[in-house]
CSV table of C-alpha atoms and ligand atoms in Angstrom, one decimal:
chain,number,residue,atom,x,y,z
A,1,MET,CA,13.9,1.2,-5.8
A,2,GLN,CA,13.9,4.6,-4.3
A,3,LYS,CA,10.7,6.5,-4.8
A,4,PRO,CA,10.9,9.9,-6.5
A,5,TYR,CA,10.1,12.8,-4.2
A,6,PHE,CA,6.4,13.3,-3.8
A,7,ARG,CA,4.8,16.3,-2.4
A,8,ASP,CA,1.3,14.9,-1.9
A,9,ILE,CA,1.1,12.2,0.8
A,10,VAL,CA,-2.4,11.5,-0.1
A,11,SER,CA,-4.1,12.2,-3.4
A,12,ALA,CA,-7.7,11.1,-4.1
A,13,GLU,CA,-9.1,11.5,-7.6
A,14,ASN,CA,-12.9,11.3,-8.2
A,15,ILE,CA,-13.4,8.6,-5.7
A,16,SER,CA,-16.9,7.0,-5.2
A,17,VAL,CA,-17.9,4.4,-2.7
A,18,LYS,CA,-21.2,2.5,-2.7
A,19,TYR,CA,-22.8,0.4,-0.1
A,20,GLY,CA,-25.2,-1.7,-2.2
A,21,ASP,CA,-26.9,0.7,-4.5
A,22,GLU,CA,-26.4,3.7,-2.3
A,23,TYR,CA,-23.5,6.1,-2.7
A,24,ALA,CA,-21.7,7.0,0.5
A,25,LEU,CA,-19.0,9.1,-1.4
A,26,ARG,CA,-19.5,10.5,-4.8
A,27,ASP,CA,-16.8,12.0,-7.0
A,28,VAL,CA,-14.6,13.2,-4.2
A,29,SER,CA,-11.2,14.7,-5.0
A,30,PHE,CA,-8.6,16.1,-2.6
A,31,SER,CA,-4.9,16.0,-1.7
A,32,VAL,CA,-2.9,16.4,1.4
A,33,ASP,CA,0.7,17.8,1.3
A,34,ALA,CA,3.5,16.5,3.5
A,35,GLY,CA,3.1,18.1,6.9
A,36,GLU,CA,-0.4,19.5,6.2
A,37,THR,CA,-3.4,19.0,8.4
A,38,LEU,CA,-6.6,18.6,6.4
A,39,CYS,CA,-9.9,18.8,8.5
A,40,ILE,CA,-13.0,17.2,7.1
A,41,ILE,CA,-16.3,18.5,8.3
A,42,GLY,CA,-19.7,17.2,7.6
A,43,SER,CA,-22.9,16.3,9.5
A,44,SER,CA,-23.6,12.7,10.5
A,45,GLY,CA,-23.9,10.3,7.6
A,46,SER,CA,-22.0,12.7,5.2
A,47,GLY,CA,-19.4,10.0,4.5
A,48,LYS,CA,-16.5,11.1,6.8
A,49,THR,CA,-15.7,7.7,8.3
A,50,THR,CA,-16.1,6.0,4.9
A,51,LEU,CA,-13.5,8.4,3.5
A,52,LEU,CA,-11.0,7.7,6.2
A,53,ARG,CA,-11.5,3.9,5.7
A,54,THR,CA,-10.7,4.3,2.0
A,55,LEU,CA,-7.4,6.0,2.9
A,56,ASN,CA,-6.5,3.1,5.2
A,57,GLY,CA,-7.2,0.6,2.5
A,58,LEU,CA,-10.2,-0.9,4.4
A,59,GLN,CA,-12.9,0.3,2.0
A,60,PRO,CA,-13.0,-0.8,-1.6
A,61,LEU,CA,-13.6,2.0,-4.2
A,62,SER,CA,-16.4,1.9,-6.7
A,63,ALA,CA,-14.7,4.4,-8.9
A,64,GLY,CA,-11.7,6.7,-8.9
A,65,GLN,CA,-8.3,6.2,-7.4
A,66,ILE,CA,-6.2,7.1,-4.3
A,67,GLU,CA,-2.5,7.3,-4.0
A,68,VAL,CA,-0.9,7.2,-0.6
A,69,PHE,CA,2.8,7.8,-0.2
A,70,GLY,CA,3.1,7.8,-4.0
A,71,ASP,CA,1.6,4.3,-4.4
A,72,ARG,CA,-1.8,3.5,-5.7
A,73,ILE,CA,-3.8,2.1,-2.9
A,74,HIS,CA,-4.8,-1.6,-3.3
A,75,THR,CA,-1.6,-2.2,-5.2
A,76,ILE,CA,0.2,-2.4,-1.9
A,77,SER,CA,-0.6,-4.8,1.0
A,78,GLY,CA,-3.1,-3.4,3.4
A,79,VAL,CA,-0.9,-4.5,6.4
A,80,GLN,CA,2.1,-2.7,5.0
A,81,LEU,CA,0.0,0.4,4.3
A,82,ARG,CA,-1.6,0.5,7.8
A,83,ARG,CA,1.8,0.2,9.5
A,84,LYS,CA,2.6,3.6,8.1
A,85,ILE,CA,-0.7,5.1,9.2
A,86,GLY,CA,-1.8,6.0,12.7
A,87,TYR,CA,-5.6,5.7,13.2
A,88,VAL,CA,-7.4,7.4,16.2
A,89,LEU,CA,-11.0,6.6,16.7
A,90,GLN,CA,-13.8,8.2,18.7
A,91,GLN,CA,-13.6,5.3,21.2
A,92,PRO,CA,-9.9,4.6,21.7
A,93,ALA,CA,-10.6,0.8,22.1
A,94,LEU,CA,-7.6,0.1,24.3
A,95,PHE,CA,-7.1,-3.5,25.4
A,96,PRO,CA,-8.6,-3.6,28.9
A,97,HIS,CA,-6.3,-6.2,30.3
A,98,TRP,CA,-3.2,-4.5,29.1
A,99,SER,CA,-1.3,-1.7,30.9
A,100,VAL,CA,-1.0,1.7,29.3
A,101,ALA,CA,2.6,0.9,28.3
A,102,LYS,CA,1.6,-2.4,26.7
A,103,ASN,CA,-1.2,-0.7,24.8
A,104,ILE,CA,1.2,1.9,23.5
A,105,GLY,CA,3.8,-0.6,22.5
A,106,LEU,CA,1.4,-2.6,20.3
A,107,VAL,CA,2.7,-1.7,16.9
A,108,PRO,CA,6.4,-1.5,17.9
A,109,ARG,CA,6.1,-5.1,19.2
A,110,LEU,CA,4.6,-6.2,15.9
A,111,LEU,CA,7.5,-4.5,14.2
A,112,LYS,CA,9.9,-6.4,16.5
A,113,TRP,CA,11.6,-3.4,18.1
A,114,LYS,CA,13.9,-4.2,21.0
A,115,PRO,CA,12.3,-4.1,24.4
A,116,GLU,CA,14.5,-1.2,25.6
A,117,GLN,CA,13.7,0.8,22.5
A,118,ILE,CA,9.9,0.2,23.1
A,119,LYS,CA,10.3,1.3,26.7
A,120,ASN,CA,12.1,4.5,25.8
A,121,ARG,CA,9.6,5.3,23.0
A,122,THR,CA,6.6,4.7,25.4
A,123,ARG,CA,8.0,7.2,27.9
A,124,GLU,CA,8.7,9.7,25.2
A,125,LEU,CA,5.1,9.3,23.9
A,126,LEU,CA,3.6,9.6,27.4
A,127,ASP,CA,5.5,12.9,27.9
A,128,LEU,CA,4.4,14.1,24.4
A,129,VAL,CA,0.7,13.6,25.3
A,130,ASN,CA,1.2,15.1,28.8
A,131,LEU,CA,0.8,12.0,30.9
A,132,SER,CA,3.6,11.5,33.4
A,133,PRO,CA,5.3,8.2,32.6
A,134,GLU,CA,5.9,7.6,36.4
A,135,ILE,CA,2.2,7.6,37.0
A,136,TYR,CA,0.7,6.2,33.9
A,137,THR,CA,2.9,3.4,32.5
A,138,LYS,CA,1.5,0.7,34.8
A,139,ARG,CA,-2.1,1.9,34.9
A,140,TYR,CA,-4.9,0.0,33.2
A,141,PRO,CA,-7.5,1.6,30.8
A,142,SER,CA,-10.3,1.3,33.5
A,143,GLU,CA,-8.1,3.5,35.8
A,144,LEU,CA,-8.1,6.4,33.2
A,145,SER,CA,-10.6,9.2,32.5
A,146,GLY,CA,-12.0,9.5,29.0
A,147,GLY,CA,-9.6,12.2,28.1
A,148,GLU,CA,-6.6,10.2,29.4
A,149,GLN,CA,-7.8,7.2,27.5
A,150,GLN,CA,-7.9,9.3,24.3
A,151,ARG,CA,-4.3,10.6,25.0
A,152,VAL,CA,-3.2,7.0,25.2
A,153,GLY,CA,-5.1,6.3,22.0
A,154,ILE,CA,-3.1,9.1,20.3
A,155,ALA,CA,0.2,7.9,21.8
A,156,ARG,CA,-0.5,4.4,20.6
A,157,ALA,CA,-1.3,5.6,17.1
A,158,LEU,CA,2.0,7.7,17.0
A,159,ALA,CA,4.1,4.9,18.4
A,160,ALA,CA,5.9,3.7,15.3
A,161,ASN,CA,6.2,7.2,14.0
A,162,PRO,CA,3.7,6.8,11.1
A,163,ASP,CA,3.9,9.0,8.0
A,164,LEU,CA,0.2,9.8,8.1
A,165,MET,CA,-2.3,10.2,11.0
A,166,LEU,CA,-6.0,9.8,10.6
A,167,TYR,CA,-8.4,11.0,13.4
A,168,ASP,CA,-12.1,10.1,13.3
A,169,GLU,CA,-13.9,12.5,15.7
A,170,PRO,CA,-11.5,11.7,18.5
A,171,PHE,CA,-12.9,14.2,21.0
A,172,SER,CA,-16.7,13.9,20.3
A,173,ALA,CA,-17.3,11.6,23.3
A,174,LEU,CA,-15.5,14.0,25.8
A,175,ASP,CA,-17.0,16.7,27.9
A,176,PRO,CA,-16.5,20.3,26.6
A,177,ILE,CA,-13.7,21.2,29.0
A,178,THR,CA,-11.7,18.0,28.4
A,179,ARG,CA,-12.3,18.5,24.7
A,180,THR,CA,-11.0,22.0,24.6
A,181,GLY,CA,-7.9,20.9,26.6
A,182,LEU,CA,-7.2,18.1,24.1
A,183,GLN,CA,-7.7,20.4,21.1
A,184,GLN,CA,-5.1,22.7,22.5
A,185,GLU,CA,-2.7,19.8,23.0
A,186,LEU,CA,-3.3,18.5,19.6
A,187,LEU,CA,-2.5,22.0,18.3
A,188,SER,CA,0.8,22.0,20.1
A,189,LEU,CA,1.5,18.4,18.9
A,190,LYS,CA,1.0,19.7,15.4
A,191,GLU,CA,3.5,22.5,15.9
A,192,LYS,CA,6.0,20.0,17.3
A,193,LEU,CA,5.6,17.1,14.9
A,194,ARG,CA,4.3,18.6,11.6
A,195,LYS,CA,2.8,15.2,10.8
A,196,THR,CA,0.6,14.8,7.8
A,197,THR,CA,-2.9,14.5,9.2
A,198,VAL,CA,-6.5,14.0,8.1
A,199,PHE,CA,-8.8,15.0,10.9
A,200,VAL,CA,-12.5,14.3,10.8
A,201,THR,CA,-15.0,16.2,12.9
A,202,HIS,CA,-18.5,17.6,12.9
A,203,ASP,CA,-17.3,20.5,15.2
A,204,VAL,CA,-16.6,23.5,13.0
A,205,ASN,CA,-14.6,25.3,15.7
A,206,GLU,CA,-12.3,22.2,16.1
A,207,ALA,CA,-11.8,22.1,12.3
A,208,PHE,CA,-11.0,25.8,12.0
A,209,LEU,CA,-8.6,25.6,15.0
A,210,LEU,CA,-6.6,22.6,13.7
A,211,GLY,CA,-6.9,22.6,9.9
A,212,ASP,CA,-4.4,24.2,7.5
A,213,SER,CA,-7.2,23.3,5.0
A,214,ILE,CA,-10.8,22.3,5.3
A,215,LEU,CA,-13.0,20.1,3.2
A,216,ILE,CA,-16.7,20.2,3.7
A,217,LEU,CA,-18.7,17.1,2.9
A,218,SER,CA,-22.5,16.8,2.4
A,219,GLU,CA,-24.2,13.6,1.4
A,220,GLY,CA,-21.0,12.1,0.2
A,221,ARG,CA,-20.0,15.1,-2.0
A,222,VAL,CA,-17.4,17.8,-1.5
A,223,VAL,CA,-19.3,21.1,-1.2
A,224,GLN,CA,-16.2,23.2,-0.6
A,225,LYS,CA,-12.5,23.0,0.1
A,226,GLY,CA,-10.0,25.7,0.9
A,227,SER,CA,-8.1,27.4,3.7
A,228,PRO,CA,-10.1,28.4,6.8
A,229,ASP,CA,-10.0,32.0,5.6
A,230,GLU,CA,-11.2,31.3,2.1
A,231,ILE,CA,-14.1,29.3,3.4
A,232,LYS,CA,-15.0,31.9,6.1
A,233,SER,CA,-14.9,34.8,3.6
A,234,ASN,CA,-16.5,33.0,0.7
A,235,PRO,CA,-18.9,30.2,1.8
A,236,ALA,CA,-19.9,28.2,-1.3
A,237,ASN,CA,-23.6,27.8,-0.3
A,238,ASP,CA,-26.2,27.8,2.5
A,239,TYR,CA,-25.0,24.5,3.9
A,240,VAL,CA,-21.5,26.0,4.4
A,241,LYS,CA,-22.9,29.2,5.7
A,242,THR,CA,-24.8,27.2,8.4
A,243,PHE,CA,-21.5,25.7,9.5
A,244,ILE,CA,-19.7,29.0,9.5
A,245,GLU,CA,-22.5,30.5,11.7
A,246,GLY,CA,-21.4,28.1,14.4
A,247,LEU,CA,-17.9,29.6,14.6
A,248,HIS,CA,-17.0,31.5,17.7
A,249,ALA,CA,-15.5,34.9,17.0
B,301,LIG,P1,-20.2,9.8,8.8
B,301,LIG,O1,-18.9,9.2,9.4
B,301,LIG,O2,-20.0,11.2,8.2
B,301,LIG,O3,-21.3,9.9,9.8
B,301,LIG,P2,-20.3,7.4,7.3
B,301,LIG,O4,-19.2,7.3,6.4
B,301,LIG,O5,-20.3,6.5,8.5
B,301,LIG,O6,-20.7,8.9,7.6
B,301,LIG,O7,-21.6,6.9,6.5
B,301,LIG,C1,-22.0,7.5,5.2
B,301,LIG,C2,-23.3,6.8,4.7
B,301,LIG,O8,-23.0,5.4,4.4
B,301,LIG,C3,-24.4,6.8,5.7
B,301,LIG,O9,-25.6,7.0,4.9
B,301,LIG,C4,-24.3,5.4,6.3
B,301,LIG,O10,-25.6,5.0,6.7
B,301,LIG,C5,-23.8,4.6,5.2
B,301,LIG,N1,-23.0,3.4,5.6
B,301,LIG,C6,-21.9,3.5,6.4
B,301,LIG,N2,-21.3,2.3,6.6
B,301,LIG,C7,-22.1,1.4,6.0
B,301,LIG,C8,-22.1,0.0,5.8
B,301,LIG,N3,-21.1,-0.7,6.4
B,301,LIG,N4,-23.1,-0.6,5.1
B,301,LIG,C9,-24.1,0.2,4.6
B,301,LIG,N5,-24.1,1.5,4.6
B,301,LIG,C10,-23.2,2.1,5.3
B,302,LIG,MG1,-18.3,8.7,11.3
């Protein structure tokens, strides 16, 4: 049956996650519209990775509920769900014995695309992340810089044109110059693709550069959410103020 139109790609209502007796997320609510980029900022241990894992169906909820693409999570198969979601991690974890092209084609092969279609898509994606297909198709991960590996990680996550992209601190392991370059590229990718995105970072400048909206987490709770301008002009508390002070002009 055709789904009715839904505006929110992701909608989380009062979710909590516990590891043993400890809460990693507590009473967290937010939603992400189609085409929106939501940036989640929080210091280490604030629950950012746990939150992304809940969206991917990898993390059971202790309370609350999440809808993704209009379906309640855990009522749909995890495999089906994850095929519609691209996940980019801090360490791209490319398969070392596979060429760049083979790494990028991972999900299309699982989806049984035709070889010609995979080849064309791989070239298109390499172009999109600014890696010349002529040079990079046949390279192996060990022959790439950290920044190039992360571009391949992004291309791989985009390969089957997922409806939602999740990024978990993708640029934190890179040197500042490479990081700045990739942030600019992600910004231009955002303009081109308008893909619904949840982007996790502890870098406030990155969040304010890329986010249409921002959610600030502290110790598993939402301390503020809003547009970058709203947060800048009206920080909710001292914790948020400390983040804002890190913003370059
Ligand atoms: P962040 O990504 O913001 O650094 P995490 O979501 O990784 O935060 O972790 C949030 C809290 O949950 C931390 O206190 C962390 O130690 C704890 N935690 C994360 N994963 C596990 C796990 N598998 N088992 C137990 N505790 C965990
Ligand atoms: Mg994390």
